[in-house]
Structures are given as structure tokens and as C-alpha cells.
């Protein structure tokens, strides 16, 4: 079966913490058509939360900018989610992905956002350019018959 896109949605919202739950609910609702398990949906919501939080607290640290979220659904019951910002960007993405790496000096962050996103998604990619922005792309298999 050729993998084809069956649905697409783009949402742009402000990097405000109150929009984190909104982004989570939008993604969960978008996935609902595949009748995912509670666990699979929890994984999607958790990773989206981590990615959006990063835009709020790191990308647009002392300011408010736009977060661009793109959702795509495919005929194989998979969903891809990309979360992009035009914030400060990341110098070293390899280092940023390491468990416990954080630039937060206040001790409020644990440096586990990217490792969590990586482990809960089927596919994960991180692209970033200092001064330009960051894009996190993840995909999820939501078919109940497969590990999700
Ligand atoms: N969207 C982003 N823009 C700029 N820098 C980012 C972005 N996302 C992550 N980073 C950088 O990558 C580091 C690692 O991110 P990660 O989400 O793994 O940990 P954290 O946000 O510091 O802590 P936690 O997610 O556990 O609260 C961050 O400390 C930050 O320096
Ligand atoms: Mg984080």
C-alpha cells in the first residue's frame, strides 16, 4: 500500500504557556480519527508538551513569538507532527539531545525534553540554526495492532 497523506492541519499560536494545553488537545483531537490507545495518545500529548514548552522557555526566552505546528495524517494510521519556532536557535543540536543537558541555570529544568520526545516517538528529528530557529519533527504509529 502506498503511503499517502489523508489529512493536514497547520496552526500558528503565541509562545505563551497557556497555549501548551491547547496544542496538546489539538494534536489529540487530530489523532482521534485513528482510534488510538490511551497510551499512544498520552505519548503524543507528552511529546507535544515538551516541544511547545521548549519554544516558550528557550526559543523566545524573554519575549513572545509564534509557534508553527503542522500535523499530517497518513493512510497507514500514522501521524507526523512538526513544531517550529523562529527563536534563538541551538548552537549544538547533538549536545542538546543528550540526556540531562540543559542551559537552564535556575535549576528548574532537567534536560530531559529531547530524550523524552525521542523515546516516545517512532521517528524524531531536530533541526536548528542559531538566530534563525528550531524545528522538531516527530511521527507516531497509532494503529492499535502495532506498538504505539
Ligand atoms: N526551541 C528551542 N530553541 C532554543 N533552544 C532550545 C529549544 N529547545 C531546546 N533548546 C535547548 O536545548 C536544551 C535541551 O532541551 P531539553 O528539552 O532536552 O531540556 P530542557 O528544556 O533544558 O529541560 P526539560 O525539558 O527537562 O524541562 C535546552 O536547555 C535549551 O538550551
Ligand atoms: Mg525542554
CSV table of C-alpha atoms and ligand atoms in Angstrom, one decimal:
chain,number,residue,atom,x,y,z
A,1,UNK,CA,0.0,0.0,0.0
A,2,UNK,CA,1.4,3.4,-1.0
A,3,UNK,CA,1.7,5.7,2.0
A,4,UNK,CA,-0.4,8.8,1.3
A,5,UNK,CA,-1.4,11.8,3.3
A,6,UNK,CA,-5.1,11.8,4.2
A,7,UNK,CA,-5.3,15.0,6.3
A,8,UNK,CA,-3.3,18.1,7.2
A,9,UNK,CA,-3.6,20.9,9.6
A,10,UNK,CA,-1.4,24.0,10.3
A,11,UNK,CA,-1.8,26.0,13.5
A,12,UNK,CA,0.1,29.1,14.5
A,13,UNK,CA,0.0,30.3,18.0
A,14,UNK,CA,1.8,32.6,20.5
A,15,UNK,CA,4.6,31.2,22.7
A,16,UNK,CA,2.5,31.5,25.9
A,17,UNK,CA,2.4,28.8,28.5
A,18,UNK,CA,-1.4,28.7,28.4
A,19,UNK,CA,-1.2,27.6,24.8
A,20,UNK,CA,0.7,24.4,25.7
A,21,UNK,CA,-2.5,22.5,26.7
A,22,UNK,CA,-4.3,23.9,23.7
A,23,UNK,CA,-1.6,22.4,21.4
A,24,UNK,CA,-1.9,19.1,23.3
A,25,UNK,CA,-5.6,18.9,22.8
A,26,UNK,CA,-5.4,19.9,19.1
A,27,UNK,CA,-3.0,17.1,18.5
A,28,UNK,CA,-5.0,14.6,20.4
A,29,UNK,CA,-8.2,15.6,18.6
A,30,UNK,CA,-6.4,15.3,15.2
A,31,UNK,CA,-5.2,11.8,16.1
A,32,UNK,CA,-8.7,10.7,17.2
A,33,UNK,CA,-9.7,9.5,13.8
A,34,UNK,CA,-7.4,6.5,14.1
A,35,UNK,CA,-8.9,5.5,17.4
A,36,UNK,CA,-5.6,5.3,19.2
A,37,UNK,CA,-4.9,3.6,22.6
A,38,UNK,CA,-4.9,5.8,25.7
A,39,UNK,CA,-1.1,5.1,25.9
A,40,UNK,CA,-0.4,6.2,22.3
A,41,UNK,CA,-2.4,9.4,22.8
A,42,UNK,CA,-0.5,10.1,26.1
A,43,UNK,CA,2.8,9.7,24.2
A,44,UNK,CA,1.7,12.2,21.5
A,45,UNK,CA,0.4,14.7,24.2
A,46,UNK,CA,3.6,14.4,26.3
A,47,UNK,CA,6.0,15.0,23.3
A,48,UNK,CA,4.0,17.9,22.0
A,49,UNK,CA,4.0,19.5,25.5
A,50,UNK,CA,7.8,19.1,25.7
A,51,UNK,CA,8.3,20.6,22.3
A,52,UNK,CA,6.0,23.6,22.9
A,53,UNK,CA,7.5,24.2,26.3
A,54,UNK,CA,10.9,24.4,24.7
A,55,UNK,CA,9.7,27.1,22.4
A,56,UNK,CA,8.1,29.1,25.3
A,57,UNK,CA,11.0,28.8,27.7
A,58,UNK,CA,14.1,28.6,25.4
A,59,UNK,CA,13.4,29.8,21.9
A,60,UNK,CA,11.6,33.0,22.9
A,61,UNK,CA,13.0,33.3,26.4
A,62,UNK,CA,12.2,36.8,27.4
A,63,UNK,CA,9.7,37.6,24.6
A,64,UNK,CA,6.7,36.1,22.9
A,65,UNK,CA,6.9,34.8,19.3
A,66,UNK,CA,5.0,32.5,17.0
A,67,UNK,CA,5.0,28.7,17.2
A,68,UNK,CA,4.2,26.9,13.9
A,69,UNK,CA,2.6,23.5,14.3
A,70,UNK,CA,1.9,21.2,11.4
A,71,UNK,CA,0.0,17.9,11.7
A,72,UNK,CA,-0.2,15.3,8.9
A,73,UNK,CA,-2.2,12.1,9.0
A,74,UNK,CA,-1.4,9.2,6.6
A,75,UNK,CA,-3.4,6.2,5.4
A,76,UNK,CA,-1.2,3.8,7.4
A,77,UNK,CA,-2.6,5.2,10.7
A,78,UNK,CA,0.5,7.3,11.3
A,79,UNK,CA,0.7,11.0,12.2
A,80,UNK,CA,3.6,13.4,11.9
A,81,UNK,CA,3.8,16.5,14.0
A,82,UNK,CA,6.3,19.3,13.4
A,83,UNK,CA,6.8,22.2,15.8
A,84,UNK,CA,8.8,25.1,14.6
A,85,UNK,CA,9.9,28.4,16.1
A,86,UNK,CA,11.8,31.4,14.8
A,87,UNK,CA,13.6,31.9,18.1
A,88,UNK,CA,17.2,31.9,19.2
A,89,UNK,CA,18.1,28.5,17.8
A,90,UNK,CA,20.5,25.9,19.2
A,91,UNK,CA,24.4,26.0,18.7
A,92,UNK,CA,25.0,22.3,19.1
A,93,UNK,CA,22.0,20.0,18.5
A,94,UNK,CA,23.9,16.9,19.3
A,95,UNK,CA,24.7,18.2,22.7
A,96,UNK,CA,21.2,19.5,23.2
A,97,UNK,CA,19.8,16.0,22.6
A,98,UNK,CA,21.9,14.4,25.3
A,99,UNK,CA,20.1,13.3,28.5
A,100,UNK,CA,20.4,15.9,31.3
A,101,UNK,CA,21.9,18.6,29.1
A,102,UNK,CA,20.2,21.9,29.9
A,103,UNK,CA,21.2,25.5,29.5
A,104,UNK,CA,18.8,26.4,32.4
A,105,UNK,CA,20.9,27.8,35.2
A,106,UNK,CA,18.0,28.3,37.6
A,107,UNK,CA,17.7,24.6,38.2
A,108,UNK,CA,14.1,24.4,37.1
A,109,UNK,CA,14.7,22.2,34.0
A,110,UNK,CA,16.0,18.7,34.0
A,111,UNK,CA,17.3,18.4,30.4
A,112,UNK,CA,15.1,15.5,29.5
A,113,UNK,CA,12.8,17.1,26.9
A,114,UNK,CA,14.5,15.9,23.8
A,115,UNK,CA,15.3,12.4,25.2
A,116,UNK,CA,11.6,12.0,26.1
A,117,UNK,CA,10.5,13.2,22.6
A,118,UNK,CA,13.0,10.8,21.0
A,119,UNK,CA,11.9,7.8,23.1
A,120,UNK,CA,8.2,8.2,22.8
A,121,UNK,CA,8.0,8.9,19.0
A,122,UNK,CA,8.6,6.5,16.2
A,123,UNK,CA,10.8,9.0,14.4
A,124,UNK,CA,12.4,12.1,15.7
A,125,UNK,CA,14.4,14.8,14.1
A,126,UNK,CA,15.8,18.1,15.4
A,127,UNK,CA,17.0,20.9,13.1
A,128,UNK,CA,18.2,24.2,14.3
A,129,UNK,CA,20.1,27.3,13.3
A,130,UNK,CA,21.3,29.9,15.8
A,131,UNK,CA,19.4,33.2,15.2
A,132,UNK,CA,17.0,31.5,12.8
A,133,UNK,CA,15.0,29.0,14.8
A,134,UNK,CA,14.3,25.4,15.6
A,135,UNK,CA,12.2,22.6,14.1
A,136,UNK,CA,11.3,19.4,15.9
A,137,UNK,CA,9.6,16.7,13.7
A,138,UNK,CA,8.1,13.5,15.2
A,139,UNK,CA,6.0,10.7,13.9
A,140,UNK,CA,3.7,8.2,15.6
A,141,UNK,CA,2.1,4.9,14.7
A,142,UNK,CA,-1.4,5.0,16.0
A,143,UNK,CA,-2.7,1.7,14.7
A,144,UNK,CA,-4.0,-0.4,17.6
A,145,UNK,CA,-2.4,-3.5,16.1
A,146,UNK,CA,1.1,-2.1,16.2
A,147,UNK,CA,3.2,-1.0,19.0
A,148,UNK,CA,2.3,2.6,19.6
B,1,LIG,N1,13.1,25.5,20.7
B,1,LIG,C1,14.3,25.7,21.2
B,1,LIG,N2,15.0,26.9,21.0
B,1,LIG,C2,16.2,27.1,21.5
B,1,LIG,N3,16.9,26.3,22.4
B,1,LIG,C3,16.3,25.1,22.7
B,1,LIG,C4,15.0,24.8,22.1
B,1,LIG,N4,14.6,23.6,22.6
B,1,LIG,C5,15.6,23.2,23.4
B,1,LIG,N5,16.6,24.1,23.4
B,1,LIG,C6,17.9,23.9,24.1
B,1,LIG,O1,18.2,22.5,24.3
B,1,LIG,C7,18.4,22.2,25.7
B,1,LIG,C8,17.8,20.8,25.9
B,1,LIG,O2,16.4,20.8,25.8
B,1,LIG,P1,15.5,19.8,26.6
B,1,LIG,O3,14.1,20.0,26.3
B,1,LIG,O4,16.1,18.4,26.4
B,1,LIG,O5,15.9,20.1,28.1
B,1,LIG,P2,15.4,21.4,29.0
B,1,LIG,O6,14.3,22.1,28.3
B,1,LIG,O7,16.5,22.2,29.4
B,1,LIG,O8,14.8,20.7,30.3
B,1,LIG,P3,13.4,19.9,30.4
B,1,LIG,O9,12.8,19.7,29.0
B,1,LIG,O10,13.7,18.6,31.1
B,1,LIG,O11,12.5,20.8,31.3
B,1,LIG,C9,17.7,23.3,26.4
B,1,LIG,O12,18.2,23.5,27.7
B,1,LIG,C10,17.9,24.5,25.5
B,1,LIG,O13,19.2,25.1,25.7
B,2,LIG,MG1,12.6,21.1,27.5
